[in-house]
Each structure stands twice: as C-alpha cells, then as structure tokens.
Amino acid sequence: MAELENTDNKGYKKIDQYNEENTNSIAAHYSEILTSLGENPNREGLLKTPERVAKSLQYLTQGYNIDPVEILKSAMFTEDYSQMVVVKDIEVYSMCEHHMLPFFGKAHIAYIPNGHIVGLSKIPRVVDAFSRRLQVQERLTNEIRDCIQNTLNPSGVAVVIECRHLCMSMRGIQKQNSVTTTSAFTGEFINNDKTRAEFLRLITASLY
Ligand SMILES: Nc1nc2c(ncn2[C@@H]2O[C@H](COP(=O)(O)OP(=O)(O)OP(=O)(O)O)[C@@H](O)[C@H]2O)c(=O)[nH]1
Ligand SMILES: [Zn+2]
C-alpha cells in the first residue's frame, strides 16, 4: 500500500494537508446532503461544514493508506524473551461500515515472542491503521491478530476488543450501555488454556 504524499514519516495524515480533489468532491456531496436534510448550506455556520466534514472523513479513514505490516517491520528486534507481552487499554476509534457512525472502546493485545520483539508503540499504531477504516468489530479484531501473527511470527497472538457502538445507542435499538466484546487468538492462546487464562487475567487485573 502506498502512503499518502501528505503524511508524516509514520504514515499519519498531516493536519490541513488533504488530497484536494477528494476534499472538493466529498464537500460537494455534503453540500447536497445538507440541502436534502432541509438545511441551508449557505448560512454562516454551515459555510465551511462540507469542507470540514470532507477533511474529517479523510482523517478518520486514513488507515486505508497506512501499511500496518511496514509499521511492525520498522521496529522488530531480535531478542531472547519468550514470555507473554501484553499491551492493554489501547483506545480504539473506528466507524461501523453499516451506518458510518463511530464505535469506540479499548483493545487488549498480547503476543508471545518467538525470536523477535516489536517496538511497543507499534502495536497501538497497528490498531489505528486498521480502525481508521470503515469496519465491523469482528473484522477489525481478526485483521489485527493476522497482521501481528503473519509479520512477527510469534508463538501466539491474542486480541480482545471492547466497544460501544453509537449506531446502537444514538439510534436504532437505543441501548446506551451495551458493550460488544470480540476476541481472536492464534497459537499458544488456542492450544494452551493456562496461557489464555493468564492473558485474560492480566487484562482484567489492575496494578495501578
Ligand atoms: N456484527 C456487527 N454488526 C454491526 C457492527 N456495527 C454495526 N453492526 C450492526 O449492523 C447491523 C445492520 O443491520 P440492518 O438491519 O441492515 O440495519 P438497520 O436497519 O439500521 O438495523 P438497526 O441498527 O437494528 O436499526 C445492525 O444490527 C448493527 O447493530 C459490528 O461491528 N459488527
Ligand atoms: Zn452501525
């Protein structure tokens, strides 16, 4: 996947540097949408709204232009450490592909190194790369698992994601407090009940 021209050296879109053609095209559609909603796109408060929305949407879907495999490969280190590494409470902000409304919550991720460790910050970066797309929570969970497994080749990967979906609280069934949990495992986390139990204990335990 090619990175956007206007990204920083980590592949993140620079604020105020968006693809002009996409911005203009999305903004024109949003101007029409405002009219269809009964609004006046020419009133003062809405004048710049189509452009703002166009930039916002490009920001929130920039994951399409970020290669999570490259993110992991950029900081893989040979290390003789074979205990579980857990990064928990990673904030997730994504958009459901059905309603294009946000879902958000936390991801908890573990892997068991098999010759290589990875720079810790790269794990949340992989979460961002996949969550800044139109998603369903199940696919997001599997994509993170598969990316870490296939790139790092660890003895196992575990991913648990807990999210609230605005399409279930602001509209639709209107359940304000429901949380959806998804999980995906490979290797030792499937084959060894104790390893999976240790991971689940570590993500629910709090040392702070
Ligand atoms: N499995 C899954 N479903 C999701 C996710 N995000 C939203 N949905 C669901 O996608 C479904 C789309 O169902 P439809 O019946 O086509 O859409 P709808 O008429 O707007 O459905 P309601 O939300 O029930 O009003 C809904 O049940 C949503 O709750 C997700 O991440 N995973
Ligand atoms: Zn939805």
mmCIF file of C-alpha atoms and ligand atoms in Angstrom:
data_model
loop_
_atom_site.group_PDB
_atom_site.id
_atom_site.type_symbol
_atom_site.label_atom_id
_atom_site.label_comp_id
_atom_site.label_asym_id
_atom_site.label_seq_id
_atom_site.Cartn_x
_atom_site.Cartn_y
_atom_site.Cartn_z
ATOM 1 C CA MET A 1 0.000 0.000 0.000
ATOM 2 C CA ALA A 2 1.374 3.389 -0.945
ATOM 3 C CA GLU A 3 1.494 6.070 1.705
ATOM 4 C CA LEU A 4 -0.190 9.389 1.013
ATOM 5 C CA GLU A 5 2.007 12.250 -0.117
ATOM 6 C CA ASN A 6 0.852 14.375 2.748
ATOM 7 C CA THR A 7 1.730 12.092 5.600
ATOM 8 C CA ASP A 8 4.392 12.349 8.240
ATOM 9 C CA ASN A 9 7.172 9.785 8.477
ATOM 10 C CA LYS A 10 4.877 7.430 10.391
ATOM 11 C CA GLY A 11 2.224 7.468 7.686
ATOM 12 C CA TYR A 12 -0.241 9.679 9.606
ATOM 13 C CA LYS A 13 -2.108 12.317 7.660
ATOM 14 C CA LYS A 14 -0.795 15.804 8.381
ATOM 15 C CA ILE A 15 -3.428 18.181 9.681
ATOM 16 C CA ASP A 16 -4.590 20.589 6.951
ATOM 17 C CA GLN A 17 -2.893 18.644 4.180
ATOM 18 C CA TYR A 18 -5.520 16.616 2.429
ATOM 19 C CA ASN A 19 -5.997 15.382 -1.100
ATOM 20 C CA GLU A 20 -7.591 18.454 -2.700
ATOM 21 C CA GLU A 21 -9.550 16.541 -5.321
ATOM 22 C CA ASN A 22 -11.100 14.233 -2.702
ATOM 23 C CA THR A 23 -11.808 17.148 -0.376
ATOM 24 C CA ASN A 24 -13.641 19.074 -3.111
ATOM 25 C CA SER A 25 -15.604 16.068 -4.288
ATOM 26 C CA ILE A 26 -16.679 14.942 -0.788
ATOM 27 C CA ALA A 27 -17.502 18.542 0.177
ATOM 28 C CA ALA A 28 -19.748 18.981 -2.891
ATOM 29 C CA HIS A 29 -21.684 15.856 -1.930
ATOM 30 C CA TYR A 30 -22.049 17.058 1.659
ATOM 31 C CA SER A 31 -23.372 20.387 0.496
ATOM 32 C CA GLU A 32 -26.132 18.471 -1.318
ATOM 33 C CA ILE A 33 -26.708 16.276 1.727
ATOM 34 C CA LEU A 34 -27.219 19.381 3.868
ATOM 35 C CA THR A 35 -29.819 20.604 1.394
ATOM 36 C CA SER A 36 -31.531 17.198 1.399
ATOM 37 C CA LEU A 37 -31.677 17.367 5.192
ATOM 38 C CA GLY A 38 -33.586 20.652 4.930
ATOM 39 C CA GLU A 39 -30.615 22.807 5.885
ATOM 40 C CA ASN A 40 -29.261 25.865 4.116
ATOM 41 C CA PRO A 41 -25.599 25.138 3.243
ATOM 42 C CA ASN A 42 -25.096 28.867 2.627
ATOM 43 C CA ARG A 43 -25.930 30.008 6.127
ATOM 44 C CA GLU A 44 -22.932 31.277 8.033
ATOM 45 C CA GLY A 45 -22.462 28.362 10.432
ATOM 46 C CA LEU A 46 -22.546 25.797 7.635
ATOM 47 C CA LEU A 47 -20.447 27.581 5.021
ATOM 48 C CA LYS A 48 -17.283 25.630 5.764
ATOM 49 C CA THR A 49 -19.014 22.498 7.065
ATOM 50 C CA PRO A 50 -18.833 20.427 3.852
ATOM 51 C CA GLU A 51 -15.085 21.015 3.677
ATOM 52 C CA ARG A 52 -14.636 20.257 7.381
ATOM 53 C CA VAL A 53 -16.586 17.019 7.034
ATOM 54 C CA ALA A 54 -14.574 16.071 3.945
ATOM 55 C CA LYS A 55 -11.312 16.509 5.843
ATOM 56 C CA SER A 56 -12.670 14.808 8.917
ATOM 57 C CA LEU A 57 -13.760 11.763 6.919
ATOM 58 C CA GLN A 58 -10.388 11.539 5.203
ATOM 59 C CA TYR A 59 -8.720 11.701 8.602
ATOM 60 C CA LEU A 60 -10.966 9.012 10.055
ATOM 61 C CA THR A 61 -10.354 6.672 7.115
ATOM 62 C CA GLN A 62 -6.648 7.302 6.654
ATOM 63 C CA GLY A 63 -5.953 3.722 7.663
ATOM 64 C CA TYR A 64 -6.522 2.667 4.040
ATOM 65 C CA ASN A 65 -3.280 4.431 3.187
ATOM 66 C CA ILE A 66 -1.185 3.070 6.034
ATOM 67 C CA ASP A 67 0.561 -0.275 5.775
ATOM 68 C CA PRO A 68 0.471 -1.972 9.202
ATOM 69 C CA VAL A 69 2.956 -4.639 8.100
ATOM 70 C CA GLU A 70 5.521 -1.910 7.415
ATOM 71 C CA ILE A 71 4.773 -0.383 10.818
ATOM 72 C CA LEU A 72 5.676 -3.634 12.572
ATOM 73 C CA LYS A 73 8.679 -4.350 10.355
ATOM 74 C CA SER A 74 10.087 -0.899 11.093
ATOM 75 C CA ALA A 75 10.804 -1.866 14.715
ATOM 76 C CA MET A 76 11.377 -5.609 15.022
ATOM 77 C CA PHE A 77 14.292 -6.576 17.232
ATOM 78 C CA THR A 78 15.956 -9.935 17.803
ATOM 79 C CA GLU A 79 15.526 -10.740 21.497
ATOM 80 C CA ASP A 80 15.631 -13.891 23.611
ATOM 81 C CA TYR A 81 12.376 -13.189 25.500
ATOM 82 C CA SER A 82 9.621 -15.730 25.296
ATOM 83 C CA GLN A 83 7.114 -14.625 27.932
ATOM 84 C CA MET A 84 3.816 -13.017 27.100
ATOM 85 C CA VAL A 85 3.922 -9.302 26.221
ATOM 86 C CA VAL A 86 0.604 -7.563 26.903
ATOM 87 C CA VAL A 87 -0.373 -4.071 25.777
ATOM 88 C CA LYS A 88 -3.790 -3.314 27.194
ATOM 89 C CA ASP A 89 -6.279 -0.444 27.288
ATOM 90 C CA ILE A 90 -5.394 0.810 23.801
ATOM 91 C CA GLU A 91 -8.029 3.362 22.774
ATOM 92 C CA VAL A 92 -9.937 2.372 19.640
ATOM 93 C CA TYR A 93 -11.921 4.795 17.485
ATOM 94 C CA SER A 94 -13.483 3.334 14.374
ATOM 95 C CA MET A 95 -16.606 3.700 12.233
ATOM 96 C CA CYS A 96 -19.104 0.963 11.541
ATOM 97 C CA GLU A 97 -19.414 0.255 7.861
ATOM 98 C CA HIS A 98 -23.190 -0.110 8.087
ATOM 99 C CA HIS A 99 -24.097 3.346 9.387
ATOM 100 C CA MET A 100 -20.772 5.189 9.263
ATOM 101 C CA LEU A 101 -21.234 6.027 12.924
ATOM 102 C CA PRO A 102 -18.395 5.702 15.436
ATOM 103 C CA PHE A 103 -17.691 2.719 17.583
ATOM 104 C CA PHE A 104 -15.075 3.140 20.250
ATOM 105 C CA GLY A 105 -13.544 1.461 23.248
ATOM 106 C CA LYS A 106 -10.403 -0.455 24.109
ATOM 107 C CA ALA A 107 -8.184 -3.115 22.607
ATOM 108 C CA HIS A 108 -6.056 -5.506 24.651
ATOM 109 C CA ILE A 109 -3.317 -7.270 22.742
ATOM 110 C CA ALA A 110 -0.726 -9.888 23.665
ATOM 111 C CA TYR A 111 1.887 -11.872 21.837
ATOM 112 C CA ILE A 112 4.454 -14.462 22.835
ATOM 113 C CA PRO A 113 7.762 -13.636 21.143
ATOM 114 C CA ASN A 114 9.458 -16.291 19.063
ATOM 115 C CA GLY A 115 12.880 -14.743 18.450
ATOM 116 C CA HIS A 116 11.650 -11.201 17.825
ATOM 117 C CA ILE A 117 10.028 -8.500 19.880
ATOM 118 C CA VAL A 118 8.443 -5.397 18.400
ATOM 119 C CA GLY A 119 8.608 -1.755 19.486
ATOM 120 C CA LEU A 120 5.705 -1.358 21.916
ATOM 121 C CA SER A 121 4.254 1.738 20.260
ATOM 122 C CA LYS A 122 3.883 -0.189 17.014
ATOM 123 C CA ILE A 123 1.030 -2.248 18.442
ATOM 124 C CA PRO A 124 -1.296 0.747 19.006
ATOM 125 C CA ARG A 125 -0.185 2.020 15.588
ATOM 126 C CA VAL A 126 -1.388 -1.239 14.026
ATOM 127 C CA VAL A 127 -4.690 -0.811 15.904
ATOM 128 C CA ASP A 128 -5.042 2.712 14.457
ATOM 129 C CA ALA A 129 -4.159 1.599 10.930
ATOM 130 C CA PHE A 130 -6.987 -0.945 10.912
ATOM 131 C CA SER A 131 -9.515 1.015 12.980
ATOM 132 C CA ARG A 132 -9.287 4.172 10.852
ATOM 133 C CA ARG A 133 -11.306 2.483 8.126
ATOM 134 C CA LEU A 134 -14.955 1.523 7.720
ATOM 135 C CA GLN A 135 -15.112 -1.574 9.850
ATOM 136 C CA VAL A 136 -17.039 -4.180 11.725
ATOM 137 C CA GLN A 137 -15.587 -5.007 15.101
ATOM 138 C CA GLU A 138 -15.107 -8.673 14.258
ATOM 139 C CA ARG A 139 -13.018 -7.951 11.150
ATOM 140 C CA LEU A 140 -11.005 -5.314 12.984
ATOM 141 C CA THR A 141 -10.175 -7.907 15.646
ATOM 142 C CA ASN A 142 -9.127 -10.546 13.123
ATOM 143 C CA GLU A 143 -7.108 -8.138 10.990
ATOM 144 C CA ILE A 144 -5.026 -7.020 13.975
ATOM 145 C CA ARG A 145 -4.433 -10.633 15.000
ATOM 146 C CA ASP A 146 -3.459 -11.751 11.489
ATOM 147 C CA CYS A 147 -1.152 -8.814 10.899
ATOM 148 C CA ILE A 148 0.817 -9.435 14.095
ATOM 149 C CA GLN A 149 0.906 -13.204 13.572
ATOM 150 C CA ASN A 150 1.989 -13.088 9.937
ATOM 151 C CA THR A 151 4.581 -10.337 10.377
ATOM 152 C CA LEU A 152 6.164 -11.134 13.730
ATOM 153 C CA ASN A 153 5.639 -14.917 13.624
ATOM 154 C CA PRO A 154 5.198 -15.152 17.411
ATOM 155 C CA SER A 155 4.198 -18.323 19.285
ATOM 156 C CA GLY A 156 0.749 -16.811 19.740
ATOM 157 C CA VAL A 157 -1.321 -13.648 19.461
ATOM 158 C CA ALA A 158 -4.364 -12.634 21.497
ATOM 159 C CA VAL A 159 -6.655 -9.714 20.718
ATOM 160 C CA VAL A 160 -9.679 -8.655 22.767
ATOM 161 C CA ILE A 161 -11.658 -5.555 21.791
ATOM 162 C CA GLU A 162 -14.475 -3.991 23.822
ATOM 163 C CA CYS A 163 -16.507 -1.252 22.132
ATOM 164 C CA ARG A 164 -19.651 0.825 22.339
ATOM 165 C CA HIS A 165 -21.383 1.382 19.005
ATOM 166 C CA LEU A 166 -23.150 4.712 18.537
ATOM 167 C CA CYS A 167 -25.434 3.087 15.966
ATOM 168 C CA MET A 168 -26.820 1.061 18.874
ATOM 169 C CA SER A 169 -27.103 3.944 21.334
ATOM 170 C CA MET A 170 -27.867 7.171 19.397
ATOM 171 C CA ARG A 171 -30.341 5.488 17.058
ATOM 172 C CA GLY A 172 -31.726 2.038 16.258
ATOM 173 C CA ILE A 173 -32.171 -0.161 19.305
ATOM 174 C CA GLN A 174 -31.002 2.725 21.577
ATOM 175 C CA LYS A 175 -29.221 0.676 24.191
ATOM 176 C CA GLN A 176 -26.973 3.145 25.986
ATOM 177 C CA ASN A 177 -24.842 0.777 27.998
ATOM 178 C CA SER A 178 -24.273 -2.280 25.867
ATOM 179 C CA VAL A 179 -20.658 -3.155 25.166
ATOM 180 C CA THR A 180 -19.592 -5.580 22.446
ATOM 181 C CA THR A 181 -16.590 -7.799 23.106
ATOM 182 C CA THR A 182 -14.739 -9.631 20.339
ATOM 183 C CA SER A 183 -11.657 -11.814 20.554
ATOM 184 C CA ALA A 184 -9.223 -13.562 18.264
ATOM 185 C CA PHE A 185 -6.362 -15.910 19.138
ATOM 186 C CA THR A 186 -3.582 -17.879 17.494
ATOM 187 C CA GLY A 187 -1.027 -20.494 18.574
ATOM 188 C CA GLU A 188 -0.419 -20.866 22.305
ATOM 189 C CA PHE A 189 -3.514 -18.846 23.146
ATOM 190 C CA ILE A 190 -5.617 -21.500 21.390
ATOM 191 C CA ASN A 191 -3.620 -24.573 22.352
ATOM 192 C CA ASN A 192 -2.895 -23.768 25.977
ATOM 193 C CA ASP A 193 -5.819 -22.989 28.297
ATOM 194 C CA LYS A 194 -3.460 -21.678 31.005
ATOM 195 C CA THR A 195 -1.849 -19.195 28.612
ATOM 196 C CA ARG A 196 -5.215 -17.880 27.500
ATOM 197 C CA ALA A 197 -6.393 -17.687 31.142
ATOM 198 C CA GLU A 198 -3.234 -15.764 32.109
ATOM 199 C CA PHE A 199 -3.886 -13.249 29.314
ATOM 200 C CA LEU A 200 -7.497 -12.789 30.362
ATOM 201 C CA ARG A 201 -6.400 -12.362 33.997
ATOM 202 C CA LEU A 202 -3.744 -9.792 33.038
ATOM 203 C CA ILE A 203 -6.157 -7.656 31.024
ATOM 204 C CA THR A 204 -8.703 -7.566 33.826
ATOM 205 C CA ALA A 205 -6.175 -7.108 36.668
ATOM 206 C CA SER A 206 -5.119 -3.598 37.538
ATOM 207 C CA LEU A 207 -1.738 -2.746 39.056
ATOM 208 C CA TYR A 208 -2.398 0.982 39.029
HETATM 209 N N1 LIG B 1 -21.613 -7.810 13.660
HETATM 210 C C1 LIG B 1 -21.535 -6.471 13.676
HETATM 211 N N2 LIG B 1 -22.644 -5.761 13.455
HETATM 212 C C2 LIG B 1 -22.531 -4.428 13.498
HETATM 213 C C3 LIG B 1 -21.355 -3.755 13.771
HETATM 214 N N3 LIG B 1 -21.603 -2.435 13.754
HETATM 215 C C4 LIG B 1 -22.915 -2.299 13.483
HETATM 216 N N4 LIG B 1 -23.492 -3.507 13.324
HETATM 217 C C5 LIG B 1 -24.861 -3.928 13.032
HETATM 218 O O1 LIG B 1 -25.128 -3.923 11.667
HETATM 219 C C6 LIG B 1 -26.498 -4.242 11.537
HETATM 220 C C7 LIG B 1 -27.081 -3.691 10.259
HETATM 221 O O2 LIG B 1 -28.371 -4.197 10.219
HETATM 222 P P1 LIG B 1 -29.562 -3.659 9.283
HETATM 223 O O3 LIG B 1 -30.830 -4.319 9.727
HETATM 224 O O4 LIG B 1 -29.147 -3.822 7.855
HETATM 225 O O5 LIG B 1 -29.559 -2.105 9.591
HETATM 226 P P2 LIG B 1 -30.608 -1.254 10.459
HETATM 227 O O6 LIG B 1 -31.973 -1.395 9.898
HETATM 228 O O7 LIG B 1 -30.069 0.142 10.546
HETATM 229 O O8 LIG B 1 -30.526 -2.018 11.855
HETATM 230 P P3 LIG B 1 -30.768 -1.481 13.346
HETATM 231 O O9 LIG B 1 -29.439 -0.943 13.831
HETATM 232 O O10 LIG B 1 -31.178 -2.707 14.108
HETATM 233 O O11 LIG B 1 -31.811 -0.412 13.308
HETATM 234 C C8 LIG B 1 -27.140 -3.754 12.824
HETATM 235 O O12 LIG B 1 -27.630 -4.882 13.509
HETATM 236 C C9 LIG B 1 -25.957 -3.110 13.600
HETATM 237 O O13 LIG B 1 -26.102 -3.247 15.002
HETATM 238 C C10 LIG B 1 -20.191 -4.542 14.004
HETATM 239 O O14 LIG B 1 -19.094 -4.054 14.237
HETATM 240 N N5 LIG B 1 -20.340 -5.894 13.953
HETATM 241 ZN ZN ZN B 2 -23.631 0.609 12.725
#
